[in-house]
């Protein structure tokens, strides 16, 4: 009967669409898992130590691979210097104080990177930044790391308070502390 033939064609067409859909998913799934494992990861913020920028429970997409790390540092330095100039042109005293603080932070981070052996300003237009050392972690930056005691690996996100050569003192009970730099060979 023609109705039965039409119903069989409909069923074959639907199963063909399902097969194509499943084949697409089966092809894309390993690529998505590999991409997530190699390049990006999703991390949930735990705790209130990074407020107001990151609040407890926020979900952050983290880039694991740092392609051309030297070029990224160069762009960061350029952006920070432009931001400082824009604030100084604003004319307000508060902006001037913030710009001065930002300039001191930029100089301090540049000196720390130079002491650690990282080039502060890589050669532009070359492939050299591809083979430079990874960027140094500086105080105030947010860092993502694998928990050494958890299996399977769990990613944690924390703000860097101090690096080697600095001492942290916690003067009040709220946990707010000050970082004191220890002079080398002192």
mmCIF file with all atom_site columns, N, CA and C in Angstrom, residues 113-154:
data_model
loop_
_atom_site.group_PDB
_atom_site.id
_atom_site.type_symbol
_atom_site.label_atom_id
_atom_site.label_alt_id
_atom_site.label_comp_id
_atom_site.label_asym_id
_atom_site.label_entity_id
_atom_site.label_seq_id
_atom_site.pdbx_PDB_ins_code
_atom_site.Cartn_x
_atom_site.Cartn_y
_atom_site.Cartn_z
_atom_site.occupancy
_atom_site.B_iso_or_equiv
_atom_site.pdbx_formal_charge
_atom_site.auth_seq_id
_atom_site.auth_comp_id
_atom_site.auth_asym_id
_atom_site.auth_atom_id
_atom_site.pdbx_PDB_model_num
ATOM 1   N N  . UNK A 1 113 ? 60.801 40.973 36.708 1.00 0.00 ? 113 UNK A N  1
ATOM 2   C CA . UNK A 1 113 ? 60.955 40.104 35.545 1.00 0.00 ? 113 UNK A CA 1
ATOM 3   C C  . UNK A 1 113 ? 62.390 40.115 35.043 1.00 0.00 ? 113 UNK A C  1
ATOM 4   N N  . UNK A 1 114 ? 63.024 41.288 35.038 1.00 0.00 ? 114 UNK A N  1
ATOM 5   C CA . UNK A 1 114 ? 64.410 41.368 34.581 1.00 0.00 ? 114 UNK A CA 1
ATOM 6   C C  . UNK A 1 114 ? 65.337 40.601 35.521 1.00 0.00 ? 114 UNK A C  1
ATOM 7   N N  . UNK A 1 115 ? 65.102 40.715 36.839 1.00 0.00 ? 115 UNK A N  1
ATOM 8   C CA . UNK A 1 115 ? 65.919 39.975 37.805 1.00 0.00 ? 115 UNK A CA 1
ATOM 9   C C  . UNK A 1 115 ? 65.747 38.469 37.647 1.00 0.00 ? 115 UNK A C  1
ATOM 10  N N  . UNK A 1 116 ? 64.540 38.055 37.267 1.00 0.00 ? 116 UNK A N  1
ATOM 11  C CA . UNK A 1 116 ? 64.274 36.627 37.095 1.00 0.00 ? 116 UNK A CA 1
ATOM 12  C C  . UNK A 1 116 ? 64.787 36.100 35.759 1.00 0.00 ? 116 UNK A C  1
ATOM 13  N N  . UNK A 1 117 ? 65.278 36.994 34.896 1.00 0.00 ? 117 UNK A N  1
ATOM 14  C CA . UNK A 1 117 ? 65.825 36.561 33.617 1.00 0.00 ? 117 UNK A CA 1
ATOM 15  C C  . UNK A 1 117 ? 64.843 36.608 32.473 1.00 0.00 ? 117 UNK A C  1
ATOM 16  N N  . UNK A 1 118 ? 63.698 37.242 32.663 1.00 0.00 ? 118 UNK A N  1
ATOM 17  C CA . UNK A 1 118 ? 62.726 37.360 31.590 1.00 0.00 ? 118 UNK A CA 1
ATOM 18  C C  . UNK A 1 118 ? 62.972 38.664 30.851 1.00 0.00 ? 118 UNK A C  1
ATOM 19  N N  . UNK A 1 119 ? 62.958 38.644 29.516 1.00 0.00 ? 119 UNK A N  1
ATOM 20  C CA . UNK A 1 119 ? 63.124 39.905 28.794 1.00 0.00 ? 119 UNK A CA 1
ATOM 21  C C  . UNK A 1 119 ? 61.901 40.781 29.009 1.00 0.00 ? 119 UNK A C  1
ATOM 22  N N  . UNK A 1 120 ? 62.120 42.030 29.404 1.00 0.00 ? 120 UNK A N  1
ATOM 23  C CA . UNK A 1 120 ? 60.996 42.921 29.668 1.00 0.00 ? 120 UNK A CA 1
ATOM 24  C C  . UNK A 1 120 ? 60.278 43.294 28.380 1.00 0.00 ? 120 UNK A C  1
ATOM 25  N N  . UNK A 1 121 ? 61.034 43.522 27.321 1.00 0.00 ? 121 UNK A N  1
ATOM 26  C CA . UNK A 1 121 ? 60.431 43.909 26.053 1.00 0.00 ? 121 UNK A CA 1
ATOM 27  C C  . UNK A 1 121 ? 61.046 43.061 24.947 1.00 0.00 ? 121 UNK A C  1
ATOM 28  N N  . UNK A 1 122 ? 60.358 42.011 24.508 1.00 0.00 ? 122 UNK A N  1
ATOM 29  C CA . UNK A 1 122 ? 60.922 41.139 23.481 1.00 0.00 ? 122 UNK A CA 1
ATOM 30  C C  . UNK A 1 122 ? 61.009 41.850 22.136 1.00 0.00 ? 122 UNK A C  1
ATOM 31  N N  . UNK A 1 123 ? 61.786 41.285 21.250 1.00 0.00 ? 123 UNK A N  1
ATOM 32  C CA . UNK A 1 123 ? 61.982 41.865 19.930 1.00 0.00 ? 123 UNK A CA 1
ATOM 33  C C  . UNK A 1 123 ? 60.682 41.760 19.151 1.00 0.00 ? 123 UNK A C  1
ATOM 34  N N  . UNK A 1 124 ? 60.234 42.898 18.609 1.00 0.00 ? 124 UNK A N  1
ATOM 35  C CA . UNK A 1 124 ? 58.987 42.905 17.852 1.00 0.00 ? 124 UNK A CA 1
ATOM 36  C C  . UNK A 1 124 ? 59.183 42.289 16.481 1.00 0.00 ? 124 UNK A C  1
ATOM 37  N N  . UNK A 1 125 ? 58.157 41.637 15.984 1.00 0.00 ? 125 UNK A N  1
ATOM 38  C CA . UNK A 1 125 ? 58.172 41.107 14.639 1.00 0.00 ? 125 UNK A CA 1
ATOM 39  C C  . UNK A 1 125 ? 59.045 39.882 14.465 1.00 0.00 ? 125 UNK A C  1
ATOM 40  N N  . UNK A 1 126 ? 59.506 39.292 15.532 1.00 0.00 ? 126 UNK A N  1
ATOM 41  C CA . UNK A 1 126 ? 60.335 38.098 15.405 1.00 0.00 ? 126 UNK A CA 1
ATOM 42  C C  . UNK A 1 126 ? 59.620 36.923 16.051 1.00 0.00 ? 126 UNK A C  1
ATOM 43  N N  . UNK A 1 127 ? 60.132 35.738 15.796 1.00 0.00 ? 127 UNK A N  1
ATOM 44  C CA . UNK A 1 127 ? 59.576 34.536 16.399 1.00 0.00 ? 127 UNK A CA 1
ATOM 45  C C  . UNK A 1 127 ? 60.246 34.240 17.729 1.00 0.00 ? 127 UNK A C  1
ATOM 46  N N  . UNK A 1 128 ? 61.149 35.097 18.159 1.00 0.00 ? 128 UNK A N  1
ATOM 47  C CA . UNK A 1 128 ? 61.876 34.883 19.401 1.00 0.00 ? 128 UNK A CA 1
ATOM 48  C C  . UNK A 1 128 ? 60.959 34.692 20.610 1.00 0.00 ? 128 UNK A C  1
ATOM 49  N N  . UNK A 1 129 ? 59.854 35.469 20.740 1.00 0.00 ? 129 UNK A N  1
ATOM 50  C CA . UNK A 1 129 ? 59.011 35.277 21.928 1.00 0.00 ? 129 UNK A CA 1
ATOM 51  C C  . UNK A 1 129 ? 58.435 33.875 22.058 1.00 0.00 ? 129 UNK A C  1
ATOM 52  N N  . UNK A 1 130 ? 58.409 33.110 20.951 1.00 0.00 ? 130 UNK A N  1
ATOM 53  C CA . UNK A 1 130 ? 57.891 31.749 21.022 1.00 0.00 ? 130 UNK A CA 1
ATOM 54  C C  . UNK A 1 130 ? 58.753 30.884 21.933 1.00 0.00 ? 130 UNK A C  1
ATOM 55  N N  . UNK A 1 131 ? 60.065 31.161 21.997 1.00 0.00 ? 131 UNK A N  1
ATOM 56  C CA . UNK A 1 131 ? 60.988 30.324 22.762 1.00 0.00 ? 131 UNK A CA 1
ATOM 57  C C  . UNK A 1 131 ? 61.439 30.971 24.057 1.00 0.00 ? 131 UNK A C  1
ATOM 58  N N  . UNK A 1 132 ? 60.825 32.053 24.469 1.00 0.00 ? 132 UNK A N  1
ATOM 59  C CA . UNK A 1 132 ? 61.229 32.677 25.722 1.00 0.00 ? 132 UNK A CA 1
ATOM 60  C C  . UNK A 1 132 ? 60.658 31.891 26.896 1.00 0.00 ? 132 UNK A C  1
ATOM 61  N N  . UNK A 1 133 ? 61.168 32.190 28.067 1.00 0.00 ? 133 UNK A N  1
ATOM 62  C CA . UNK A 1 133 ? 60.673 31.548 29.284 1.00 0.00 ? 133 UNK A CA 1
ATOM 63  C C  . UNK A 1 133 ? 59.225 31.957 29.519 1.00 0.00 ? 133 UNK A C  1
ATOM 64  N N  . UNK A 1 134 ? 58.477 31.157 30.240 1.00 0.00 ? 134 UNK A N  1
ATOM 65  C CA . UNK A 1 134 ? 57.102 31.554 30.541 1.00 0.00 ? 134 UNK A CA 1
ATOM 66  C C  . UNK A 1 134 ? 57.090 32.796 31.417 1.00 0.00 ? 134 UNK A C  1
ATOM 67  N N  . UNK A 1 135 ? 56.011 33.562 31.361 1.00 0.00 ? 135 UNK A N  1
ATOM 68  C CA . UNK A 1 135 ? 55.966 34.792 32.149 1.00 0.00 ? 135 UNK A CA 1
ATOM 69  C C  . UNK A 1 135 ? 56.026 34.499 33.639 1.00 0.00 ? 135 UNK A C  1
ATOM 70  N N  . UNK A 1 136 ? 56.638 35.411 34.356 1.00 0.00 ? 136 UNK A N  1
ATOM 71  C CA . UNK A 1 136 ? 56.734 35.237 35.803 1.00 0.00 ? 136 UNK A CA 1
ATOM 72  C C  . UNK A 1 136 ? 55.405 35.608 36.443 1.00 0.00 ? 136 UNK A C  1
ATOM 73  N N  . UNK A 1 137 ? 55.135 35.013 37.579 1.00 0.00 ? 137 UNK A N  1
ATOM 74  C CA . UNK A 1 137 ? 53.927 35.325 38.330 1.00 0.00 ? 137 UNK A CA 1
ATOM 75  C C  . UNK A 1 137 ? 54.276 36.444 39.289 1.00 0.00 ? 137 UNK A C  1
ATOM 76  N N  . UNK A 1 138 ? 53.494 37.496 39.275 1.00 0.00 ? 138 UNK A N  1
ATOM 77  C CA . UNK A 1 138 ? 53.765 38.670 40.091 1.00 0.00 ? 138 UNK A CA 1
ATOM 78  C C  . UNK A 1 138 ? 52.680 38.845 41.141 1.00 0.00 ? 138 UNK A C  1
ATOM 79  N N  . UNK A 1 139 ? 52.995 39.513 42.249 1.00 0.00 ? 139 UNK A N  1
ATOM 80  C CA . UNK A 1 139 ? 51.984 39.749 43.280 1.00 0.00 ? 139 UNK A CA 1
ATOM 81  C C  . UNK A 1 139 ? 50.794 40.520 42.720 1.00 0.00 ? 139 UNK A C  1
ATOM 82  N N  . UNK A 1 140 ? 49.613 40.098 43.134 1.00 0.00 ? 140 UNK A N  1
ATOM 83  C CA . UNK A 1 140 ? 48.391 40.738 42.676 1.00 0.00 ? 140 UNK A CA 1
ATOM 84  C C  . UNK A 1 140 ? 47.732 40.012 41.518 1.00 0.00 ? 140 UNK A C  1
ATOM 85  N N  . UNK A 1 141 ? 48.461 39.138 40.840 1.00 0.00 ? 141 UNK A N  1
ATOM 86  C CA . UNK A 1 141 ? 47.887 38.408 39.722 1.00 0.00 ? 141 UNK A CA 1
ATOM 87  C C  . UNK A 1 141 ? 47.094 37.208 40.229 1.00 0.00 ? 141 UNK A C  1
ATOM 88  N N  . UNK A 1 142 ? 46.145 36.763 39.415 1.00 0.00 ? 142 UNK A N  1
ATOM 89  C CA . UNK A 1 142 ? 45.362 35.578 39.732 1.00 0.00 ? 142 UNK A CA 1
ATOM 90  C C  . UNK A 1 142 ? 46.045 34.388 39.070 1.00 0.00 ? 142 UNK A C  1
ATOM 91  N N  . UNK A 1 143 ? 46.227 33.330 39.838 1.00 0.00 ? 143 UNK A N  1
ATOM 92  C CA . UNK A 1 143 ? 46.965 32.162 39.372 1.00 0.00 ? 143 UNK A CA 1
ATOM 93  C C  . UNK A 1 143 ? 46.075 30.927 39.501 1.00 0.00 ? 143 UNK A C  1
ATOM 94  N N  . UNK A 1 144 ? 46.108 30.063 38.491 1.00 0.00 ? 144 UNK A N  1
ATOM 95  C CA . UNK A 1 144 ? 45.372 28.804 38.524 1.00 0.00 ? 144 UNK A CA 1
ATOM 96  C C  . UNK A 1 144 ? 46.392 27.678 38.599 1.00 0.00 ? 144 UNK A C  1
ATOM 97  N N  . UNK A 1 145 ? 46.185 26.747 39.523 1.00 0.00 ? 145 UNK A N  1
ATOM 98  C CA . UNK A 1 145 ? 47.142 25.659 39.700 1.00 0.00 ? 145 UNK A CA 1
ATOM 99  C C  . UNK A 1 145 ? 46.404 24.367 40.025 1.00 0.00 ? 145 UNK A C  1
ATOM 100 N N  . UNK A 1 146 ? 47.075 23.258 39.765 1.00 0.00 ? 146 UNK A N  1
ATOM 101 C CA . UNK A 1 146 ? 46.521 21.943 40.099 1.00 0.00 ? 146 UNK A CA 1
ATOM 102 C C  . UNK A 1 146 ? 46.802 21.635 41.559 1.00 0.00 ? 146 UNK A C  1
ATOM 103 N N  . UNK A 1 147 ? 45.816 21.078 42.228 1.00 0.00 ? 147 UNK A N  1
ATOM 104 C CA . UNK A 1 147 ? 45.999 20.678 43.617 1.00 0.00 ? 147 UNK A CA 1
ATOM 105 C C  . UNK A 1 147 ? 46.966 19.503 43.665 1.00 0.00 ? 147 UNK A C  1
ATOM 106 N N  . UNK A 1 148 ? 48.031 19.604 44.465 1.00 0.00 ? 148 UNK A N  1
ATOM 107 C CA . UNK A 1 148 ? 49.000 18.508 44.503 1.00 0.00 ? 148 UNK A CA 1
ATOM 108 C C  . UNK A 1 148 ? 48.479 17.258 45.197 1.00 0.00 ? 148 UNK A C  1
ATOM 109 N N  . UNK A 1 149 ? 47.428 17.389 45.999 1.00 0.00 ? 149 UNK A N  1
ATOM 110 C CA . UNK A 1 149 ? 46.960 16.238 46.772 1.00 0.00 ? 149 UNK A CA 1
ATOM 111 C C  . UNK A 1 149 ? 45.693 15.598 46.215 1.00 0.00 ? 149 UNK A C  1
ATOM 112 N N  . UNK A 1 150 ? 45.127 16.149 45.151 1.00 0.00 ? 150 UNK A N  1
ATOM 113 C CA . UNK A 1 150 ? 43.856 15.628 44.643 1.00 0.00 ? 150 UNK A CA 1
ATOM 114 C C  . UNK A 1 150 ? 44.069 14.786 43.391 1.00 0.00 ? 150 UNK A C  1
ATOM 115 N N  . UNK A 1 151 ? 43.364 13.674 43.335 1.00 0.00 ? 151 UNK A N  1
ATOM 116 C CA . UNK A 1 151 ? 43.332 12.875 42.119 1.00 0.00 ? 151 UNK A CA 1
ATOM 117 C C  . UNK A 1 151 ? 41.898 12.457 41.875 1.00 0.00 ? 151 UNK A C  1
ATOM 118 N N  . UNK A 1 152 ? 41.346 12.686 40.721 1.00 0.00 ? 152 UNK A N  1
ATOM 119 C CA . UNK A 1 152 ? 41.909 13.351 39.554 1.00 0.00 ? 152 UNK A CA 1
ATOM 120 C C  . UNK A 1 152 ? 42.215 14.815 39.847 1.00 0.00 ? 152 UNK A C  1
ATOM 121 N N  . UNK A 1 153 ? 43.094 15.421 39.036 1.00 0.00 ? 153 UNK A N  1
ATOM 122 C CA . UNK A 1 153 ? 43.538 16.789 39.320 1.00 0.00 ? 153 UNK A CA 1
ATOM 123 C C  . UNK A 1 153 ? 42.381 17.775 39.428 1.00 0.00 ? 153 UNK A C  1
ATOM 124 N N  . UNK A 1 154 ? 42.454 18.622 40.445 1.00 0.00 ? 154 UNK A N  1
ATOM 125 C CA . UNK A 1 154 ? 41.468 19.666 40.678 1.00 0.00 ? 154 UNK A CA 1
ATOM 126 C C  . UNK A 1 154 ? 42.182 21.000 40.515 1.00 0.00 ? 154 UNK A C  1
#
